[in-house]
CSV table of C-alpha atoms in Angstrom, one decimal:
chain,number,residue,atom,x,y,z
A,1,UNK,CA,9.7,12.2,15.9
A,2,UNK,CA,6.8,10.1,15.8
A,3,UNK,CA,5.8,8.2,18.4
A,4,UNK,CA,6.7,4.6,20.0
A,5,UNK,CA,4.1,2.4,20.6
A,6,UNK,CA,4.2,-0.6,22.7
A,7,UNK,CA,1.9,-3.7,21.9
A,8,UNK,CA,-0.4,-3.1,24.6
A,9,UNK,CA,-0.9,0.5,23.4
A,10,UNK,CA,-1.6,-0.4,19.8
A,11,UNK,CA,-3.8,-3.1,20.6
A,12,UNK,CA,-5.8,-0.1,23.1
A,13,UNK,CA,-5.4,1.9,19.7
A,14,UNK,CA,-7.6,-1.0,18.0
A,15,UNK,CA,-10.4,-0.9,20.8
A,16,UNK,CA,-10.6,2.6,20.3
A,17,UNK,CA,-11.2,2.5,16.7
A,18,UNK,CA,-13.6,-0.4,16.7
A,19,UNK,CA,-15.6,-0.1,19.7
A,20,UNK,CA,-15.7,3.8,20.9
A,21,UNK,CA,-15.1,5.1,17.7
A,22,UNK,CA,-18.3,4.3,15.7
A,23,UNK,CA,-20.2,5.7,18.5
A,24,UNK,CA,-19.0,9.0,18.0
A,25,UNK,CA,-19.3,9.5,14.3
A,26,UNK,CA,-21.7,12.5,13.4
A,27,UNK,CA,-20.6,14.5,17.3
A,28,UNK,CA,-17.8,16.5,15.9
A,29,UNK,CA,-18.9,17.9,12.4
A,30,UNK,CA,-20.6,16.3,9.4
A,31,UNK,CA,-19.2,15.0,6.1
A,32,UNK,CA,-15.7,14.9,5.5
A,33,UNK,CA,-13.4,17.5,3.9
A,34,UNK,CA,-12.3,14.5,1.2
A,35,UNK,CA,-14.5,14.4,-1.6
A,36,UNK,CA,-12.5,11.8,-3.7
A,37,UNK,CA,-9.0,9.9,-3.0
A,38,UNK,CA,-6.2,9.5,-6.3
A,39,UNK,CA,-4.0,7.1,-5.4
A,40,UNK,CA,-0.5,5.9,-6.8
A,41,UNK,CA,0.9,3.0,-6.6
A,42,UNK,CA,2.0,-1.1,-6.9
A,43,UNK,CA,0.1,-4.3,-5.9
A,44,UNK,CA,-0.1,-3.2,-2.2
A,45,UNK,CA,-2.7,-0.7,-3.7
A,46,UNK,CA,-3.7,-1.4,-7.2
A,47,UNK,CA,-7.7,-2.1,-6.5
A,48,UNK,CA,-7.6,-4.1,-10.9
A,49,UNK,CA,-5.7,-1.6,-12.9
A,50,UNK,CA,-3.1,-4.5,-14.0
A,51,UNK,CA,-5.4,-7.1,-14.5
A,52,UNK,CA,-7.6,-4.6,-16.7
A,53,UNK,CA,-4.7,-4.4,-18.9
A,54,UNK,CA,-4.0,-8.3,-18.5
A,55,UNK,CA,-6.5,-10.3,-17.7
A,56,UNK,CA,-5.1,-13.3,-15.7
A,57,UNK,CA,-6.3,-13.2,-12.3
A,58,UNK,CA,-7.8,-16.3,-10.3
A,59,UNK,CA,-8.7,-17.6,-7.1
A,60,UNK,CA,-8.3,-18.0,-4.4
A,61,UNK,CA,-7.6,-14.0,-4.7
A,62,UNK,CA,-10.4,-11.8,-3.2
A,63,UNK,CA,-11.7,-15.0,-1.1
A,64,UNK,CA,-12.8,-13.6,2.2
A,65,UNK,CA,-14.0,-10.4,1.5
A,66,UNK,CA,-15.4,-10.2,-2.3
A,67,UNK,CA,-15.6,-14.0,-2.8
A,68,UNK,CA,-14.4,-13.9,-6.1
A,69,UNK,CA,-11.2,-12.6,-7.8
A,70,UNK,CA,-11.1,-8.7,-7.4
A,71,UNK,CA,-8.2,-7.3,-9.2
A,72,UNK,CA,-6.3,-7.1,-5.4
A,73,UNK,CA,-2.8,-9.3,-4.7
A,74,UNK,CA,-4.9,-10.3,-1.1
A,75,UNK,CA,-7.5,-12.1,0.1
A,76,UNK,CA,-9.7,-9.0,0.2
A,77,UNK,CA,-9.8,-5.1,0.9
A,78,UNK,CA,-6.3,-3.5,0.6
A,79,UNK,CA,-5.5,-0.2,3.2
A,80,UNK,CA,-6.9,1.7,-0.2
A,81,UNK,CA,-10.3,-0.1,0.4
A,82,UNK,CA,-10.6,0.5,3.7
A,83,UNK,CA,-9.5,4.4,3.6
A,84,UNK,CA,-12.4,4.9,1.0
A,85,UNK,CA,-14.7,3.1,3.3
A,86,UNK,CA,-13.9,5.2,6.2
A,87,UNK,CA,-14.0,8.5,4.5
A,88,UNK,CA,-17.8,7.1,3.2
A,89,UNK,CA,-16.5,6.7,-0.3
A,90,UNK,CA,-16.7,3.9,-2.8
A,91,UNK,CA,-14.0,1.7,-3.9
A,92,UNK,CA,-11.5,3.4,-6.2
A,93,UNK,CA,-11.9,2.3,-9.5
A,94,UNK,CA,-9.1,1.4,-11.6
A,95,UNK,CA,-7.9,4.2,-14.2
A,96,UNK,CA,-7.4,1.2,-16.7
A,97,UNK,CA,-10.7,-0.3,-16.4
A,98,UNK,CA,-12.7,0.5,-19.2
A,99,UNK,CA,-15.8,-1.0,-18.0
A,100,UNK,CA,-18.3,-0.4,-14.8
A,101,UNK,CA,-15.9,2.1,-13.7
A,102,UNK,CA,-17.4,5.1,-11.4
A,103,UNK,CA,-14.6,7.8,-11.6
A,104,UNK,CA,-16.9,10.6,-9.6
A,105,UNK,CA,-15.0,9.8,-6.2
A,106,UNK,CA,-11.4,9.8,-7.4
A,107,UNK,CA,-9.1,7.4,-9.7
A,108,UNK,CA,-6.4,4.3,-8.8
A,109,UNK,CA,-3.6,4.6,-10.8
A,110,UNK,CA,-2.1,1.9,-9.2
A,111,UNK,CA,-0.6,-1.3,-10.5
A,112,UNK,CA,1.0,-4.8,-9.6
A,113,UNK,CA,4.7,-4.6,-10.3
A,114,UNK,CA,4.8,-0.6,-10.6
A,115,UNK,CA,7.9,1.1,-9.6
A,116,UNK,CA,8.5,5.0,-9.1
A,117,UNK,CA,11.7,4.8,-11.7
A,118,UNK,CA,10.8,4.6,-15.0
A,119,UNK,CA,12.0,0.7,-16.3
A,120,UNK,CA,14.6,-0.2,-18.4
A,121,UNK,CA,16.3,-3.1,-19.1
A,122,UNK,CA,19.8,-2.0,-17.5
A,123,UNK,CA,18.1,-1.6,-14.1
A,124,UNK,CA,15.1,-3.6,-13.4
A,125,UNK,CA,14.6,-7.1,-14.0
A,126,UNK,CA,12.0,-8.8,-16.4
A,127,UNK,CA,8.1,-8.8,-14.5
A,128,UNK,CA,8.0,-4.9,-13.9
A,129,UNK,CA,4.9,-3.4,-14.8
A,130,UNK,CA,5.0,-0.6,-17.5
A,131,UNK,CA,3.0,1.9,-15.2
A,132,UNK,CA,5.7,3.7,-13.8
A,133,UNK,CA,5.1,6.5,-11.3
A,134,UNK,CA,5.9,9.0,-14.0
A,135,UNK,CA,2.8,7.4,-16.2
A,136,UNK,CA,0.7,7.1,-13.2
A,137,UNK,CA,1.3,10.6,-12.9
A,138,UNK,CA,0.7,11.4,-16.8
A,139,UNK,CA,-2.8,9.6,-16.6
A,140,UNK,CA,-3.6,11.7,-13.7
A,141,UNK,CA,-2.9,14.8,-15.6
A,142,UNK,CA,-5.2,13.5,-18.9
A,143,UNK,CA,-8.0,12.9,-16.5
A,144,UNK,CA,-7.8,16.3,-14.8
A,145,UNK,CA,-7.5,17.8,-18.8
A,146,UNK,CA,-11.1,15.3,-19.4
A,147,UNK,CA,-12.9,16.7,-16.3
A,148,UNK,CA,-12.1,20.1,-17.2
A,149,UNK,CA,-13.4,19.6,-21.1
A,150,UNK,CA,-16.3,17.8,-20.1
A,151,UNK,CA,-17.4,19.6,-16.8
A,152,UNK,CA,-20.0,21.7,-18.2
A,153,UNK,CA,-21.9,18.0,-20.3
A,154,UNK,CA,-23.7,16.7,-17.3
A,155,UNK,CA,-21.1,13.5,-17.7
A,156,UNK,CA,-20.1,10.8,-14.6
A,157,UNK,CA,-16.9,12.2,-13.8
A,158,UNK,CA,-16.2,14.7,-11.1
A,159,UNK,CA,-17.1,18.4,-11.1
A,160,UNK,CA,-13.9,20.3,-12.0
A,161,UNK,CA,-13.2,21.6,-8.2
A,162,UNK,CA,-12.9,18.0,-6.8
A,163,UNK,CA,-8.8,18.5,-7.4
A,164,UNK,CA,-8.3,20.6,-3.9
A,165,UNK,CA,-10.8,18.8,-2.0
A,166,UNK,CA,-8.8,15.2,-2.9
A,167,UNK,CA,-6.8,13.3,-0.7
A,168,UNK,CA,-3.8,12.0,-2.6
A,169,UNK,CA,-2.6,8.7,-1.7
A,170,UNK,CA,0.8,7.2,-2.4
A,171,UNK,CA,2.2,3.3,-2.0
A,172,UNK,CA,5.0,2.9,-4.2
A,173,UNK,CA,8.3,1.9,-4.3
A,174,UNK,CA,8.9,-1.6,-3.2
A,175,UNK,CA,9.5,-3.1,-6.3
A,176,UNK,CA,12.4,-0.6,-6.9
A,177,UNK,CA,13.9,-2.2,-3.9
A,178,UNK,CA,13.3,-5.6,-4.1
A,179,UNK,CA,13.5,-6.1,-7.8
A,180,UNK,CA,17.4,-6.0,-7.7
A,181,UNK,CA,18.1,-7.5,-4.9
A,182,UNK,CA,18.7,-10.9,-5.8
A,183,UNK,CA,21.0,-9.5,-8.4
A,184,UNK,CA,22.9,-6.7,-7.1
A,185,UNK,CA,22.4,-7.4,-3.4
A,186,UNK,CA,21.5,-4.3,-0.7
A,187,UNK,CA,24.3,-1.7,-1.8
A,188,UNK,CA,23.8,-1.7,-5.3
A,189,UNK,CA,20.0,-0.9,-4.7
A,190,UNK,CA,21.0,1.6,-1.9
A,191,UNK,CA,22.6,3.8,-5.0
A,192,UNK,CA,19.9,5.0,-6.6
A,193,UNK,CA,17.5,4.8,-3.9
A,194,UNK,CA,17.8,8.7,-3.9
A,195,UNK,CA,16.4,8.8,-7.4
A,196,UNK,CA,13.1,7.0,-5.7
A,197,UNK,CA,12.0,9.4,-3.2
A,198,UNK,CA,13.3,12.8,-5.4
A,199,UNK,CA,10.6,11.3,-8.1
A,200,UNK,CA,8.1,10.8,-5.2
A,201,UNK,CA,8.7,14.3,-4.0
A,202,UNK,CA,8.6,15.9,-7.7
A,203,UNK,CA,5.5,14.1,-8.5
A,204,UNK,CA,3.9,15.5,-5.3
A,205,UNK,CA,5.1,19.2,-6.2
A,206,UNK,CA,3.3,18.7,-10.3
A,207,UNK,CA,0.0,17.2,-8.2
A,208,UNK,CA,0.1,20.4,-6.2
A,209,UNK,CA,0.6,22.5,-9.4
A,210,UNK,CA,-2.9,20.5,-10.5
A,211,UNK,CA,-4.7,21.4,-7.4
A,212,UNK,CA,-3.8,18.7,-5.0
A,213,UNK,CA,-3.3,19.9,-1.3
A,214,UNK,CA,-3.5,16.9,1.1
A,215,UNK,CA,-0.9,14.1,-0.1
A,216,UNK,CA,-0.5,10.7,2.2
A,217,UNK,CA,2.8,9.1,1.6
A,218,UNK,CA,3.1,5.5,3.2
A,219,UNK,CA,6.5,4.2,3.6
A,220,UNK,CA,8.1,0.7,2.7
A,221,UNK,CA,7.0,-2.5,4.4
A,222,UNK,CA,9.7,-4.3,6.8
A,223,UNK,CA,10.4,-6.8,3.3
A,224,UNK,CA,12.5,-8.9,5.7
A,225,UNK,CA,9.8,-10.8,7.5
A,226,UNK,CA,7.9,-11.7,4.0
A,227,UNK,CA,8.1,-15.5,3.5
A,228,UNK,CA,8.9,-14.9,-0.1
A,229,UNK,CA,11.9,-12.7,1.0
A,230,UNK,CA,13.2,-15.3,3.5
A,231,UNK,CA,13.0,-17.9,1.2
A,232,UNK,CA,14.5,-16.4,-1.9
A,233,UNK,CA,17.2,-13.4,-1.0
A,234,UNK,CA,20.6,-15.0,0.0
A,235,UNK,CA,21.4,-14.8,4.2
A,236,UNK,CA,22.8,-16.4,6.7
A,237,UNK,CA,21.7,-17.6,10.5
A,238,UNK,CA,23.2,-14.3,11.6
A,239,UNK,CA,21.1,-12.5,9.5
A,240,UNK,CA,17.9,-13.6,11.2
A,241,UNK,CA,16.4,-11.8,14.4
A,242,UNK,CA,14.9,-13.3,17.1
A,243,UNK,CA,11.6,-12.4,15.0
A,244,UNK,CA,12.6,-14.1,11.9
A,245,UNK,CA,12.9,-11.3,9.8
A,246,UNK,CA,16.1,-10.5,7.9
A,247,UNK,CA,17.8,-7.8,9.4
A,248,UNK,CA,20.1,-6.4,7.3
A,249,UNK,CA,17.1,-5.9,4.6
A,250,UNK,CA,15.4,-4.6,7.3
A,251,UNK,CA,18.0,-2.0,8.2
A,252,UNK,CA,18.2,-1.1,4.5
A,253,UNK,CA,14.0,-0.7,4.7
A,254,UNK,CA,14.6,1.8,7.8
A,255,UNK,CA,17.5,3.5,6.0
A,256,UNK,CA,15.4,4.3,2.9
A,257,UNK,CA,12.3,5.0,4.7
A,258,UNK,CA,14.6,7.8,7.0
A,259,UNK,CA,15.5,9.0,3.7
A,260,UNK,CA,11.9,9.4,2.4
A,261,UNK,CA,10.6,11.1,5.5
A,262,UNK,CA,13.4,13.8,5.3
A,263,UNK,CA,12.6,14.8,1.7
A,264,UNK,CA,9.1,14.8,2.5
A,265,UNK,CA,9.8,17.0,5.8
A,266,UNK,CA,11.6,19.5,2.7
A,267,UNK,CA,8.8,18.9,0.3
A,268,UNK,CA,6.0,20.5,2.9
A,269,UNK,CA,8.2,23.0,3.7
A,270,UNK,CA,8.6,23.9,0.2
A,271,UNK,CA,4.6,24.1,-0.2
A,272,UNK,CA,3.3,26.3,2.8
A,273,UNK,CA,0.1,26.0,1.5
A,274,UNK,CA,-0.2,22.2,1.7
A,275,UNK,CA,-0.2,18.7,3.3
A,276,UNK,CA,2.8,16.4,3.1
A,277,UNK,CA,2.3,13.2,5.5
A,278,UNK,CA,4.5,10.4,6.1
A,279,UNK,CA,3.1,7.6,7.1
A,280,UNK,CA,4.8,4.9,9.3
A,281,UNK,CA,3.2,2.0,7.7
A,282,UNK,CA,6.7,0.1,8.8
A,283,UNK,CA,6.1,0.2,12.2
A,284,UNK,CA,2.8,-1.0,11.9
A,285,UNK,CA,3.3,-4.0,9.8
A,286,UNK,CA,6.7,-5.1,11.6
A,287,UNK,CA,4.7,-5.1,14.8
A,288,UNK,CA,2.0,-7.5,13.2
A,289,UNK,CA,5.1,-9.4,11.7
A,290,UNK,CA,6.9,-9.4,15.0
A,291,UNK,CA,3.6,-9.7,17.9
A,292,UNK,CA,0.8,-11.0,15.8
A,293,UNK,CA,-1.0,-13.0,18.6
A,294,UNK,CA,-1.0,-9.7,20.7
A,295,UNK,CA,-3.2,-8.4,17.7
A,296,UNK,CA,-5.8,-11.3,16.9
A,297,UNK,CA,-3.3,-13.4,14.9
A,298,UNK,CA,-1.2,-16.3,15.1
A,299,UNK,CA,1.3,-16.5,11.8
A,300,UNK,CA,3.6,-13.6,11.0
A,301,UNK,CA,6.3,-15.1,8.7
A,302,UNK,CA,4.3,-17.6,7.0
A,303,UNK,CA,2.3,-17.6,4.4
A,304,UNK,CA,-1.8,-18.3,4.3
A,305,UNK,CA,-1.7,-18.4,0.2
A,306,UNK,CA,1.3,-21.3,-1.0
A,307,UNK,CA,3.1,-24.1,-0.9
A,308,UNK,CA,5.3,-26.5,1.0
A,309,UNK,CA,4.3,-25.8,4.8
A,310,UNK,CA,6.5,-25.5,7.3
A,311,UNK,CA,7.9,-22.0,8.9
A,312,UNK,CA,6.9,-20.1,5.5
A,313,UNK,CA,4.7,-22.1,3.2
A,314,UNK,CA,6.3,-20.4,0.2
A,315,UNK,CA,8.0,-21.7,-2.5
A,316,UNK,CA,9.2,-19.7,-5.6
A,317,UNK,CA,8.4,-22.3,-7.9
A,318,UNK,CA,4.2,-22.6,-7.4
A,319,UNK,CA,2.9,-18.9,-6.6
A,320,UNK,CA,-0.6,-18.4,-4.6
A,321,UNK,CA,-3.2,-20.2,-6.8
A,322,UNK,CA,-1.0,-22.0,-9.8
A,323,UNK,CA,-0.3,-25.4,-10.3
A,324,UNK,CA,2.8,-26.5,-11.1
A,325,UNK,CA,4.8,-29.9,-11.8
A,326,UNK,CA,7.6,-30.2,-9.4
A,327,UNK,CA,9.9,-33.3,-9.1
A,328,UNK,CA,7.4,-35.4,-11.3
A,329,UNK,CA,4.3,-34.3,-9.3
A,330,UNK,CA,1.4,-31.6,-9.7
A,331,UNK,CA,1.4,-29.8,-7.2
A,332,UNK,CA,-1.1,-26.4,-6.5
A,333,UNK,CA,-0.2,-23.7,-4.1
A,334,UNK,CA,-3.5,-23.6,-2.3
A,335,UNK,CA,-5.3,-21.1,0.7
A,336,UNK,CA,-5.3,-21.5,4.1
A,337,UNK,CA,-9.4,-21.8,5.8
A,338,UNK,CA,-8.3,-18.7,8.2
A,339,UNK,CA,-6.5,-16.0,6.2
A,340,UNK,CA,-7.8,-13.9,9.4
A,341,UNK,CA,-5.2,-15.5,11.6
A,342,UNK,CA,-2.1,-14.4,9.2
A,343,UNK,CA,-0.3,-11.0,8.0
A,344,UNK,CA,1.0,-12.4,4.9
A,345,UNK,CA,-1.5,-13.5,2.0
A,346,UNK,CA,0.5,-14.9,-0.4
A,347,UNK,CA,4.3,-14.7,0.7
A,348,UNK,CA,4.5,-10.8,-1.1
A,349,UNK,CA,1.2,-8.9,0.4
A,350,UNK,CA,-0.6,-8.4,3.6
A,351,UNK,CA,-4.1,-9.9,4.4
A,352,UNK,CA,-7.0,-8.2,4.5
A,353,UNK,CA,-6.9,-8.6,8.5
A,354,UNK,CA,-3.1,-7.2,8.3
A,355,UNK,CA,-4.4,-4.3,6.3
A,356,UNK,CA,-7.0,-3.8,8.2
A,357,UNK,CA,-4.8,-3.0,11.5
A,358,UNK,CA,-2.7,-1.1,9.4
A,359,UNK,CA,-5.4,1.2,8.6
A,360,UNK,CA,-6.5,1.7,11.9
A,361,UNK,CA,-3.5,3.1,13.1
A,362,UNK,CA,-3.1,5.5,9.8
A,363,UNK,CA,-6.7,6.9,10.4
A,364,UNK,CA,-5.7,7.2,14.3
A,365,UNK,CA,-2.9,9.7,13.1
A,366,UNK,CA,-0.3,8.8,15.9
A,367,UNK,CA,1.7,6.4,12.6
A,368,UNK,CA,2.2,10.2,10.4
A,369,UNK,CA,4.3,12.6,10.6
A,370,UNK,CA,3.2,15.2,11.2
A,371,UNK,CA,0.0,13.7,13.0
A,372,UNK,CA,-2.6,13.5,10.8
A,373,UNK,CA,-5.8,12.1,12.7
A,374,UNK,CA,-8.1,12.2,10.2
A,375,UNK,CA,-11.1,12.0,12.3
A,376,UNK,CA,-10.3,15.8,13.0
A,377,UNK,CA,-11.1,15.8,8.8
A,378,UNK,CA,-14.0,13.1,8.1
A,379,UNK,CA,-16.5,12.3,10.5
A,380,UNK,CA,-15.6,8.3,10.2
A,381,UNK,CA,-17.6,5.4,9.0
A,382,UNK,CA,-17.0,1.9,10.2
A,383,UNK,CA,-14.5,-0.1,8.2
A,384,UNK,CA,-16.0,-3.8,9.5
């Protein structure tokens, strides 16, 4: 079971990681057993692979941290970012970006609008992004078959052994829950919600197959505190908790999530000679969502990045940095001056402050099952 935390004890959790912390890097051992992260995944992850393949991106995007558009659905650095910086690595570059790409530390497959179920036009709705899991997974396997031809040419890609000293990274699978919802409302998603996490689980056993031996699986986000959610799926008073957040999306998150950890719990008993984590991501983020001002914030269900104020500042009609015409006037979804102080970005993603909590309690260990401290692994750099 992994463990309950209570707000006090994740906000001691924080003061651990960025006050005692950095004073015992290089005590235990040095380096860190990682050599390069591969990751897999949707917007919550992709560090530019989608807007490599279609250019589109603006501002305010990337504002607090990169000052300039980035490639990331946040303000700044995404729990991706900050993992590589902790482990001492670079920023992952995107598999699809073609140029000033450094692939020598590991590859993002991830994109915006990715699902783990292949798309098709009698299940997901239009704005899916092409790069399934199942092509994430195929580009993975070309650049393992290009490392291996080219190892011996003196080229910038990784030395052919890099495979088992990887840590795989996976983030994937909220668009094939909230892509239908609208449509087919919470049961008809529930029935192929099995088909998710048995594709997650096969696509960990074919990484293994290609070397891989340390995979991080992060569960889905409590979708029923996002602004955009609240504003758009179809509820009633009695469907909002005392937080805000939907609760019968909620439940569906925790039923699906349950359902993930269990065939991950068969999937690393299935390979002795490996790492299968689940990550509680979940409990992290609906913590921020429920208790933000006992973690340095002030605005769970609302919005930094939109338009039309009040409890969400979201409206479906003018996303994060358009400008629209609405009721005879132009109007522009604009960004908050303190992203800092909220968990949502844009209505859909976290913050760079959200995901930087978040990734304090994965590197801590306690959020995994089983525990997975990783400072038992790395000797950890600061994520500032």
């Amino acid at each position: 079971m992994l463990p309950k935390m209570s707000s006090k004890a994740f906000s001691n959790l924080l003061v651990i990681f960025t006050v005692v912390l950095p004073c015992l890097i290089g005590l235990s051992h040095s380096g860190c057993e990682f050599n390069a992260i591969f990751n897999f995944g949707d917007s919550n992850s992709d560090t530019g692979g989608f807007y490599a393949a279609f250019p589109a991106e603006t501002g305010p995007y990337g504002m607090t941290f990169f000052k300039k558009p980035a490639g990331r659905a946040s303000d700044g650095r995404l729990i991706v970012d900050f993992l590589a910086q902790a482990l001492g690595l670079p920023f992952l570059s995107p598999y699809l970006q073609s140029i000033g790409s450094d692939f020598k530390h590991g590859a993002n497959y991830a994109t915006l609008a990715s699902t783990v179920l292949l798309p098709n036009t009698s299940l997901f709705v239009t704005g899916i992004s092409p790069f399934s899991l199942a092509i994430q997974l195929n580009q993975m396997k070309q650049f393992k078959t290009k490392v291996n031809e080219l190892d011996e040419q003196g080229t910038e890609l990784p030395s052919s052994d890099i495979f088992g000293k990887s840590l795989y990274t996976f983030y994937i699978g909220q668009n094939d829950f909230t892509s239908n919802l609208a449509t087919i409302g919470i049961s008809g998603v529930q029935q192929y919600l099995p088909q998710v996490v048995s594709q997650i689980a096969a696509t960990i056993k074919e990484l293994h197959n290609l070397g891989g031996r340390t995979f991080l699986v992060l569960n889905l986000a409590p979708v029923g505190c996002y602004p955009s959610f609240l504003v758009q799926l179809p509820h009633n008073s009695s469907d909002i908790d005392e937080f805000g957040c939907l609760i019968s999306y909620n439940n569906a998150v925790v039923d699906y999530n349950n359902m993930l950890e269990e065939t991950l719990r068969q999937t690393r008993e299935s390979l002795s000679d490996a790492s299968v984590v689940y990550v509680d991501t979940h409990k992290v983020l609906l913590e921020l969502f429920q208790h933000p001002t006992s973690h340095g914030l002030q605005y769970g269900t609302k919005a930094c990045c939109g338009y039309g104020g009040g409890d969400y500042n979201f409206d479906p009609k003018v996303y994060c940095g358009n400008t629209r015409e609405i009721n005879g006037s132009t109007v522009t979804a604009t960004a908050c001056d303190d992203p800092y102080n909220y968990v949502s970005w844009d209505g859909i993603h976290a913050t760079e402050a959200a995901n930087k909590l978040t990734t304090y309690a994965i590197l801590n260990g306690s959020y995994s099952d089983p525990p997975f401290p990783f400072q038992e692994h790395c000797d950890l750099q600061p994520i500032g």
